[in-house]
XYZ file of C-alpha atoms in Angstrom:
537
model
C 0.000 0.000 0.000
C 1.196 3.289 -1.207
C 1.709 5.799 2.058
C 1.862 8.954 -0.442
C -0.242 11.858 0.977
C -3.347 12.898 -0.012
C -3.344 16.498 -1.220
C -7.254 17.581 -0.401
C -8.324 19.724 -3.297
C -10.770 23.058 -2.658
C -13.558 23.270 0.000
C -16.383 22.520 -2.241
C -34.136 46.396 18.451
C -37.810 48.016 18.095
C -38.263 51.597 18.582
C -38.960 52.651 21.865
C -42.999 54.164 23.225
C -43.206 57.633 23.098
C -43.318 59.272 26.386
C -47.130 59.796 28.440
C -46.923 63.126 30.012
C -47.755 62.779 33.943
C -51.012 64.224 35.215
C -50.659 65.179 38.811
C -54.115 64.508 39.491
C -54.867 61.282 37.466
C -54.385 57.691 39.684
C -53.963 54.890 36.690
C -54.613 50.991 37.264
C -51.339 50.117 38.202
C -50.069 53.877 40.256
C -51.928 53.766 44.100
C -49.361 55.590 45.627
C -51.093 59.315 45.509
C -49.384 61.905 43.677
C -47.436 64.988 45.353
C -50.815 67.113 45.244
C -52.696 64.387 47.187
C -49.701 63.518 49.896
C -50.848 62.888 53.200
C -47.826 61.745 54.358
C -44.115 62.122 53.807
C -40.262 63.371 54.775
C -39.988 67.374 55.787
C -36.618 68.316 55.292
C -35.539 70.514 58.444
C -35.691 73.545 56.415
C -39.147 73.324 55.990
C -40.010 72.852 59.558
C -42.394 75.317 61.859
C -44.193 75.331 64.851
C -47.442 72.924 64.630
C -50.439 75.344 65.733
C -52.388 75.231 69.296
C -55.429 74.089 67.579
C -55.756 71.966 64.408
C -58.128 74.038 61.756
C -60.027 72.296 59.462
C -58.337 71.744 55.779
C -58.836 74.688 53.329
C -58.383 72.640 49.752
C -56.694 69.785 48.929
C -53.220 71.148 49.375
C -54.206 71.941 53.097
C -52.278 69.619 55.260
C -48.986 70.244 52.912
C -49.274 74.798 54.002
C -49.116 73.501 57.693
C -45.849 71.480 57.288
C -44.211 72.932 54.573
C -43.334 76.463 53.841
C -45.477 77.960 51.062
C -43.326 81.284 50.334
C -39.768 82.024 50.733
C -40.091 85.472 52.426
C -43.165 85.615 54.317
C -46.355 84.052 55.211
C -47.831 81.617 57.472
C -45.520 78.586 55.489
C -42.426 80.728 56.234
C -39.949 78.431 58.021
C -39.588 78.553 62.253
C -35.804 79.660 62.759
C -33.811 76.297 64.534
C -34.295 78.009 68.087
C -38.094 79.218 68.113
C -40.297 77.605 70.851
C -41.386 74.261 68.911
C -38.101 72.033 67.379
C -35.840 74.188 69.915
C -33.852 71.609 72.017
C -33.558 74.745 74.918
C -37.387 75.401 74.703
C -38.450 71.603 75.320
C -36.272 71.145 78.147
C -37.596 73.937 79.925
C -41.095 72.810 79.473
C -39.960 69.479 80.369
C -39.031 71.024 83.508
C -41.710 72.866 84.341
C -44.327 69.887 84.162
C -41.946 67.854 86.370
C -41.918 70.722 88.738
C -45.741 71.010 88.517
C -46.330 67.598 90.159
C -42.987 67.903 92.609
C -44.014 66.979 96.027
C -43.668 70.349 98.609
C -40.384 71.478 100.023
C -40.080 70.405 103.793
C -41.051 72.673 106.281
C -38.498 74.668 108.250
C -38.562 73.905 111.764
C -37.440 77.455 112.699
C -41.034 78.883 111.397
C -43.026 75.973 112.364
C -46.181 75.134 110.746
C -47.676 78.655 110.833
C -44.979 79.501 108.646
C -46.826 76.895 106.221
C -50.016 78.253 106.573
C -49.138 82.122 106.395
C -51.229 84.151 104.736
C -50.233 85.605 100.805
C -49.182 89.299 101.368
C -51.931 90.722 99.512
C -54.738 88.944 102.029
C -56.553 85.730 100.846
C -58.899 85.831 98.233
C -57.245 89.101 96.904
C -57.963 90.325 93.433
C -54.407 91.241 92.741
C -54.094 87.625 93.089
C -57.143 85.224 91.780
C -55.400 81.783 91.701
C -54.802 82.195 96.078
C -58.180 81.011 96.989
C -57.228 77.390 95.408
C -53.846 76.964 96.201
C -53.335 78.715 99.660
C -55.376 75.965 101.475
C -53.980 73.480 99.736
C -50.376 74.629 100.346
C -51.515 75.126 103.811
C -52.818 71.589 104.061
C -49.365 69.974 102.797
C -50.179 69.498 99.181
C -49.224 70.833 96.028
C -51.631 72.689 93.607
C -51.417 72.342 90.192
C -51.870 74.850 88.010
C -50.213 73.379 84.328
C -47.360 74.467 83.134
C -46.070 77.894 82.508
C -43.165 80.070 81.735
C -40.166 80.124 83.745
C -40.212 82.882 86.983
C -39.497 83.537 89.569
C -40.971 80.397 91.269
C -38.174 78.884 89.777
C -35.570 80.280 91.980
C -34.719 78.171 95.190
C -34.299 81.364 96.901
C -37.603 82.544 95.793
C -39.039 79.633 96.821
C -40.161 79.919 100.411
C -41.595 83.999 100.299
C -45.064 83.346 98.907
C -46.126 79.994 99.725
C -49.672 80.523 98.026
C -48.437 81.531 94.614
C -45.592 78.272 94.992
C -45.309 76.444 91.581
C -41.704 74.761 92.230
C -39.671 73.327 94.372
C -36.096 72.532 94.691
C -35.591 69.396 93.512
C -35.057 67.145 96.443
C -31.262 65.505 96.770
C -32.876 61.815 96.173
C -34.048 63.311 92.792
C -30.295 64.038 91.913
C -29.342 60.723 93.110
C -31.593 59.015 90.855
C -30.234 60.735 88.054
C -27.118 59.622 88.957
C -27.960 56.527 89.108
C -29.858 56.387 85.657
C -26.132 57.953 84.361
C -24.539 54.871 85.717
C -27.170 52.116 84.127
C -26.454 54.107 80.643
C -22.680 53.937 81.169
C -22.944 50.301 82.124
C -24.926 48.777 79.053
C -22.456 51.102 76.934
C -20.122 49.534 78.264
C -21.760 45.861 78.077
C -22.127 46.666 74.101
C -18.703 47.536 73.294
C -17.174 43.948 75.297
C -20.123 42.208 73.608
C -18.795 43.497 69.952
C -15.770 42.843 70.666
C -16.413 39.060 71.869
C -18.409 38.450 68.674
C -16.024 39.820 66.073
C -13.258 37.273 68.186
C -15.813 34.335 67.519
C -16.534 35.422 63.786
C -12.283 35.073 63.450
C -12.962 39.015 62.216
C -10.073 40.405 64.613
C -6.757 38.944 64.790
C -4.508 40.306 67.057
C -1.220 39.828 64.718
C -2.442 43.075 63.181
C -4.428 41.565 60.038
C -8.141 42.118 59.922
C -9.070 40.037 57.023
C -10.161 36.224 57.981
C -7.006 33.540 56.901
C -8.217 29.865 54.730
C -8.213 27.175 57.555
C -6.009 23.825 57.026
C -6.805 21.892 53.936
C -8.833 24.500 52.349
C -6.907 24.114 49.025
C -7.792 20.952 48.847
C -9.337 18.988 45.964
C -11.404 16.122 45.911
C -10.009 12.938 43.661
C -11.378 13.256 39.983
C -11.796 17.006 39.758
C -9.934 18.787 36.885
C -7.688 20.707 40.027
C -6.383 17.774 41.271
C -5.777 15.820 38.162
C -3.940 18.940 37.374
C -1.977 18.940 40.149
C -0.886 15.147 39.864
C 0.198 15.776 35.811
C 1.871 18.820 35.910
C 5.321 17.805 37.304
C 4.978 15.185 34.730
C 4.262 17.441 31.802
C 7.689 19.107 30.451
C 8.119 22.095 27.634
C 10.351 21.316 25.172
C 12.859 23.852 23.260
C 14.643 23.016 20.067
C 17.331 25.607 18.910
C 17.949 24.740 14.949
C 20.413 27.634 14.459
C 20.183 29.609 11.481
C 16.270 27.907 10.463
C 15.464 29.384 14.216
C 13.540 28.070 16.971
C 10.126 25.864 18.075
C 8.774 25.355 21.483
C 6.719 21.806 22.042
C 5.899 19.368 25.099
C 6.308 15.989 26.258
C 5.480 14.349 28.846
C 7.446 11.825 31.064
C 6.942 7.745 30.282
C 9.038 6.430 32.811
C 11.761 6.543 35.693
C 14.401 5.908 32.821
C 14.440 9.588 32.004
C 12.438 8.465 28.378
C 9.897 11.360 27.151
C 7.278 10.897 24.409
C 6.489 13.930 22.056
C 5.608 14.231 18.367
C 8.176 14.068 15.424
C 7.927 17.493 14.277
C 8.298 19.122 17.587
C 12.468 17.335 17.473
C 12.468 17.095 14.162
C 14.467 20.924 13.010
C 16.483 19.695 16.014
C 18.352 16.988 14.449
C 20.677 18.780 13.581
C 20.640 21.042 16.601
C 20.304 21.036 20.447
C 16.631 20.081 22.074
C 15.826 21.042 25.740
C 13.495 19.684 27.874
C 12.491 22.046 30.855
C 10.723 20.239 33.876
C 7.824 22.052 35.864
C 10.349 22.694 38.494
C 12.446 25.085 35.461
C 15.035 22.887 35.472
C 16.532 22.204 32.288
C 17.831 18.935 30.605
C 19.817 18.405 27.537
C 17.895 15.843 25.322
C 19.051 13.420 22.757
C 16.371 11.385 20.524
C 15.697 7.716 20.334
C 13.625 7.408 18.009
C 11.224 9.209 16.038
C 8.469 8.654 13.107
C 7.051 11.090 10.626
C 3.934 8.750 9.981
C 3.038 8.429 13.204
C 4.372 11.635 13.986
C 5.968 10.251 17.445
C 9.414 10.897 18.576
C 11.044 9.873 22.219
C 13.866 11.511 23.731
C 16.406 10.573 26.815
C 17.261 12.891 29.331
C 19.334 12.020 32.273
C 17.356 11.804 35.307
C 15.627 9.368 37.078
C 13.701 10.925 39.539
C 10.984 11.944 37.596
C 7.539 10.893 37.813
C 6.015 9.003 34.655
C 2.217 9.501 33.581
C 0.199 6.117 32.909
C -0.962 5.167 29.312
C -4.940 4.719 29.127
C -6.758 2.699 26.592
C -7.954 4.574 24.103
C -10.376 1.811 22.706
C -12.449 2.757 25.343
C -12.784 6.472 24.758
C -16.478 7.081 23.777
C -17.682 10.724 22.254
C -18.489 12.637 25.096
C -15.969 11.984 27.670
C -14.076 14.559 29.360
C -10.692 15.191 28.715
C -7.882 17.623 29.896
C -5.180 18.715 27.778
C -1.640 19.703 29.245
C 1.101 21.373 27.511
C 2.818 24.469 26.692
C 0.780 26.552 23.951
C 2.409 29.552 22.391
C 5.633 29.239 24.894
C 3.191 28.973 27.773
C 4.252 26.464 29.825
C 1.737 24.416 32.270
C -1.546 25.336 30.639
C -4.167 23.323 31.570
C -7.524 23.445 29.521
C -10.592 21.095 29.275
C -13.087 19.692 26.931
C -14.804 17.138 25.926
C -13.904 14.148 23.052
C -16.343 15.322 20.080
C -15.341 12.617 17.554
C -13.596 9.478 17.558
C -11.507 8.097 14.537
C -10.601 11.139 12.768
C -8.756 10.841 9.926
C -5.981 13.505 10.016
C -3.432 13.823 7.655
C -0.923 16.664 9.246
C 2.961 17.213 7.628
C 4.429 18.315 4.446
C 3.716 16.417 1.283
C 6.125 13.275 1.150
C 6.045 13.829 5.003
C 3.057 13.444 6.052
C 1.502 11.581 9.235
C -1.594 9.116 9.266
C -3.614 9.508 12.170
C -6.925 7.727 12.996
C -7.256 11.013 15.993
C -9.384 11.933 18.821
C -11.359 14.901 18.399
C -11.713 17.134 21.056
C -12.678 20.651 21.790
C -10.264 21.223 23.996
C -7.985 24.390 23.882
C -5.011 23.295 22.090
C -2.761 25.908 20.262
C 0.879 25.782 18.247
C 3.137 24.398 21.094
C 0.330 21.899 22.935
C 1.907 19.170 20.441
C 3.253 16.246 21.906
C 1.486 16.899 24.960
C -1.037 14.659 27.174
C -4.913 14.173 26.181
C -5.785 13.447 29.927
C -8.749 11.539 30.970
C -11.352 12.141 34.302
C -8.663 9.102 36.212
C -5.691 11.157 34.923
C -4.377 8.609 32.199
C -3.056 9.720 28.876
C -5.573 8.855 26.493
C -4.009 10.445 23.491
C -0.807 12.906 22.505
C -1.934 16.189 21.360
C -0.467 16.785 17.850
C -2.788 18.740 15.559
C -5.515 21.481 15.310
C -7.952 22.375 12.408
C -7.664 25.793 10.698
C -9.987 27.624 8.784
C -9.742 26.976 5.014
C -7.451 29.077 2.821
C -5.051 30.073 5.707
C -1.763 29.688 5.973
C -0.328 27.053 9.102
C 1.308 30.185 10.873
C -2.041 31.976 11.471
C -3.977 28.373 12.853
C -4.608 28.808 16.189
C -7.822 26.899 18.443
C -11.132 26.950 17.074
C -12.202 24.273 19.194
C -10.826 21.042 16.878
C -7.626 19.327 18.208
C -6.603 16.002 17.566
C -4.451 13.313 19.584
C -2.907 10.750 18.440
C -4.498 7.648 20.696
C -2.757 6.282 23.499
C -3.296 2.949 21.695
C -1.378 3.626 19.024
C 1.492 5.740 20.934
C 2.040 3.274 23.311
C 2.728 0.864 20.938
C 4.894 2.985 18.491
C 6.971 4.556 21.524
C 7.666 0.959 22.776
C 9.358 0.152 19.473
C 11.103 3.233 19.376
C 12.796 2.525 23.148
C 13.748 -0.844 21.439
C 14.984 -0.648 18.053
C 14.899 3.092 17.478
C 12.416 3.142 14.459
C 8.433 1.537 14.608
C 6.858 -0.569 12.103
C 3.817 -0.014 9.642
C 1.076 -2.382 8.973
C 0.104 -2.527 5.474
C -2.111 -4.539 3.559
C 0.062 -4.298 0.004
C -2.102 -2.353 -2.318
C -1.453 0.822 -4.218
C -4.649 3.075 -4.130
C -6.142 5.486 -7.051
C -6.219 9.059 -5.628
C -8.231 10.471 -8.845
C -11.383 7.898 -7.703
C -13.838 10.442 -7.014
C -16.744 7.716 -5.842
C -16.917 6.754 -2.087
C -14.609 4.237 -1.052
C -10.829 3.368 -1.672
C -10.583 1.914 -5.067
C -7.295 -0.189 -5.939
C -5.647 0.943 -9.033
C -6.636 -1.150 -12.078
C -2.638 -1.403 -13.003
C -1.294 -4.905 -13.050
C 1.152 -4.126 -10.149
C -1.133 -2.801 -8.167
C -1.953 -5.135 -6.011
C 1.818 -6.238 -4.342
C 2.623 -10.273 -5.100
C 2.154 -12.593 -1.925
C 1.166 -9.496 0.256
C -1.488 -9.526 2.653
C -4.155 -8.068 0.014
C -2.746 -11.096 -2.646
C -3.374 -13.549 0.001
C -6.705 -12.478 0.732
C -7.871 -12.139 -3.258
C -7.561 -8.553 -3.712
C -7.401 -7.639 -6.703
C -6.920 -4.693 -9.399
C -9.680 -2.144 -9.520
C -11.468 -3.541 -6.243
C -13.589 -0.754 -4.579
C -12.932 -1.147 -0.321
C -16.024 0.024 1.255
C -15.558 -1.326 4.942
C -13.040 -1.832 7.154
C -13.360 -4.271 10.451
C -16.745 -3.411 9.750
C -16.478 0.271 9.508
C -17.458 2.143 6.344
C -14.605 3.867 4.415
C -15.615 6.966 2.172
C -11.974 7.590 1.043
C -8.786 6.258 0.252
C -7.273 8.457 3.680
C -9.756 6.881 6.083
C -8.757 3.134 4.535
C -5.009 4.555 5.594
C -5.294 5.584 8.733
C -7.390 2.830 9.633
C -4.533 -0.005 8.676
C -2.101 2.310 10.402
C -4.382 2.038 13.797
C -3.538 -1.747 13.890
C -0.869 -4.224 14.771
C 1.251 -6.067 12.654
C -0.003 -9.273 12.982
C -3.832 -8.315 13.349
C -6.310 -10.419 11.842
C -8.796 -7.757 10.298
C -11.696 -7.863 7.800
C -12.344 -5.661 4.055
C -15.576 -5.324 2.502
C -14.634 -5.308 -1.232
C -17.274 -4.157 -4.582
C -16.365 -5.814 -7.552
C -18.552 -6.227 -10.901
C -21.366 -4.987 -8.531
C -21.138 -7.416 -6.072
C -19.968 -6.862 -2.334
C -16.968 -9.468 -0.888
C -15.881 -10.094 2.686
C -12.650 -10.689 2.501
C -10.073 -11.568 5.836
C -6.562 -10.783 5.442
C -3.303 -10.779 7.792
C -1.555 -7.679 8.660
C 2.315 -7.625 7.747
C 5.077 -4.619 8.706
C 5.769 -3.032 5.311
C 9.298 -4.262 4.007
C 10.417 -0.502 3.051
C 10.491 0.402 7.085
């Protein structure tokens, strides 16, 4: 079977209401709350604060209860604002009125024993039941009989002076306030101080609880033990176990420049599996493998492929940690996947997906070059420099090497970057070519020993009608190949075209026993053939 490439020919907001002007007056469906010229309640700034009258008048109008409250005029009128200190909202004014009806109800000074009780029953100056003073009558006989008269609050006088207090007993409003009354105060001072104090040691205790004050000078609360944490399966802490495994790999060509790649470690030998063209421009040149630590390893190859696109390198340490090889037979679309690597130079990126396709055939490389790959598809993030990386599974097993992404048709390979379709090579596949490579430095290809028309333009691989085409005593000879067969089916897979048929063989071991589904004069064949390793390898 020819391994020639295939060269694939050409890709066959609405406008918004106008406006309802507002009608003060109007209440709609949906609007209960009343509108300013209906408020019956509300906030009144300070400004617009003034003394609430003796006696409430009945509403004039709608806008009645709004004049009382709020000023109506800026200059003058009965809306003009009370000044801060006038005798309603004046802090000065209530505390003397608060004084005057606790002195109102104040229980009588003590007698003086000097005067004796005449002294408390002395008649007012002006005589009793004077004109000059008409409240006597009702409060001389009740001073006289030990009891205070009340006669409401009124303005501060001369009843309020302790000296004036004693010199006319029948006109006697006040009295000093006895000592008790100042001990009580004092004693109402101390309860305030002392739940003041209670508040402050409680908020103190509570932010100590809540972890919210820490005496070492930080105030912001500090992750407890194991709070970084992962549990077993999450992305995290597969992360965590393949990164030190996962290495960056630098290959220095001289004058043709540069390349940046990964790898990843296969075992405590010091061997590390990337793709071909990642070492390939460093034949010639020096490759360096960089571990997740930043140390740096010179690296010498083993072995490499171009149609597998696999190459293994030796580095000299032995204290590295090796990743495990998954089967990639068992990969089913859907499965999620992590992808590790160094993209653009960026070492230890770590980005997820999911597999989207299985058994992809991808034909990367230059013409005479290139690489057969029967890949998993994934949408993972992979970008120039995630080749020869790890296609992780959810246990953390390599389930395929990252090695190619899709571009957009008609650009060039220096502009492809992820648009969500990477391939891997399958662990399958690497395991098995890597293992050869270790051994004998080069791997073996399957083949079947047919040489394939690449101008067929029906579905299927046809087999060239030339006499040669099918190779003598090959695997295809053996089986009764012959020339111009049409393959349709594969191991009981359909082919479409002569690269699927490729990368299919390519998939296998030499030695498997595998099936073809052949059309010939109109008739299908199943056909069982022996896989051999192709004699030019």
């Amino acid at each position: 079977m020819s391994d020639e490439p295939t060269t694939p020919g050409p890709e066959p907001t609405a406008a918004p209401e106008p406006a309802v002007p507002h009608d003060p007056g109007a209440v709609s469906g949906d609007e209960f709350a009343p509108t300013p010229a209906r408020e019956q309640t509300g906030i009144i700034d300070l400004h617009d604060t003034q003394a609430i009258p003796s006696r409430r008048t009945e509403p004039q109008g709608d806008d009645a209860w709004f004049d009382v409250f709020g000023g109506e005029h800026p200059n003058d009128g009965a809306g003009v604002p009370a000044r801060a200190d006038s005798a309603w909202g004046s802090d000065r004014a209530d505390a003397l009125a608060e004084q005057a009806h606790r002195s109102a109800y104040a229980p009588p000074a003590a007698a003086d024993p000097a005067t004796g009780p005449a002294a408390a029953g002395a008649a007012p100056a002006s005589g009793a039941g004077s004109p000059a003073d008409p409240i006597a009558p009702e409060t001389s006989g009740a001073a006289a009989a030990g009891h205070t008269a009340y006669a409401g609050p009124v303005p501060p006088g001369p009843a309020d002076d302790p000296s004036a207090g004693a010199s006319a007993a029948g006109t006697l409003l006040t009295a000093p306030a006895p000592a008790r009354r100042r001990g009580r105060g004092r004693l109402g001072a101390g309860i305030v101080a002392l739940c003041l104090l209670s508040g402050v040691i409680g908020g103190v205790a509570g932010q100590l609880v809540d972890d919210r004050v820490n005496l070492g000078g930080s105030t912001l609360p500090q992750p407890g033990p194991g709070a970084t944490q992962r549990p077993a399966g999450s992305v995290a802490n597969i992360a965590a176990v393949a990164l030190p495994s996962v290495v960056t790999i630098k290959v220095d060509a001289g004058s043709q420049g540069s390349a940046t790649g990964s790898g990843f470690v296969l075992d405590t030998k010091g061997h590390v599996l990337t793709n071909n063209h990642v070492v390939e421009p460093g034949v010639n040149g020096d490759i360096e493998v960089v571990l997740s630590n930043g140390d740096t390893e010179k690296a010498t190859i083993v072995g490499r492929d171009t149609s597998y696109d696999l190459a293994v390198l030796k580095i000299n340490r032995t204290d590295l940690k090796p990743l495990t090889l998954g089967a990639s037979d068992q990969v089913v679309v859907g499965d999620q996947v992590i992808a590790v690597g160094a993209p653009l130079g960026l070492d230890q990126t770590v980005t997820t997906g999911i597999v989207s396709a299985l058994n992809r055939p991808v034909q990367p490389g230059d013409p005479g070059e290139a690489s057969y790959i029967n890949a998993i598809q994934t949408d993972a993030a992979i970008n120039p420099g995630n080749s020869g990386g790890p296609l992780l599974d959810m246990t953390g097993k390599v389930i395929g090497v990252n090695s190619a992404i899709a571009r957009v048709p008609g650009t060039s390979g220096s502009t492809g970057g992820s648009i969500g379709l990477g391939f891997a090579i399958p662990s399958d596949q690497a395991r098995r070519t890597a293992d050869q490579l270790i051994t004998t430095g080069k791997a073996t290809h399957p083949v079947i020993g047919v040489q394939l028309n690449r101008t067929f333009s029906g579905e299927g691989a046809q087999v060239d009608d030339k006499a040669d085409a099918v190779t003598s005593g090959g695997p295809a000879a053996k089986a009764g190949v012959k020339p111009g067969d049409v393959i349709v089916g594969f191991e009981g897979k359909r082919i479409r075209t002569p690269d699927q048929l490729i990368v299919s063989i390519r998939a296998r071991a030499v030695g498997d026993t595998v099936s073809l589904k052949v059309q010939r004069d109109g008739k299908e064949l199943e056909l069982r053939m022996t896989l051999e390793a192709d004699p030019a390898k």
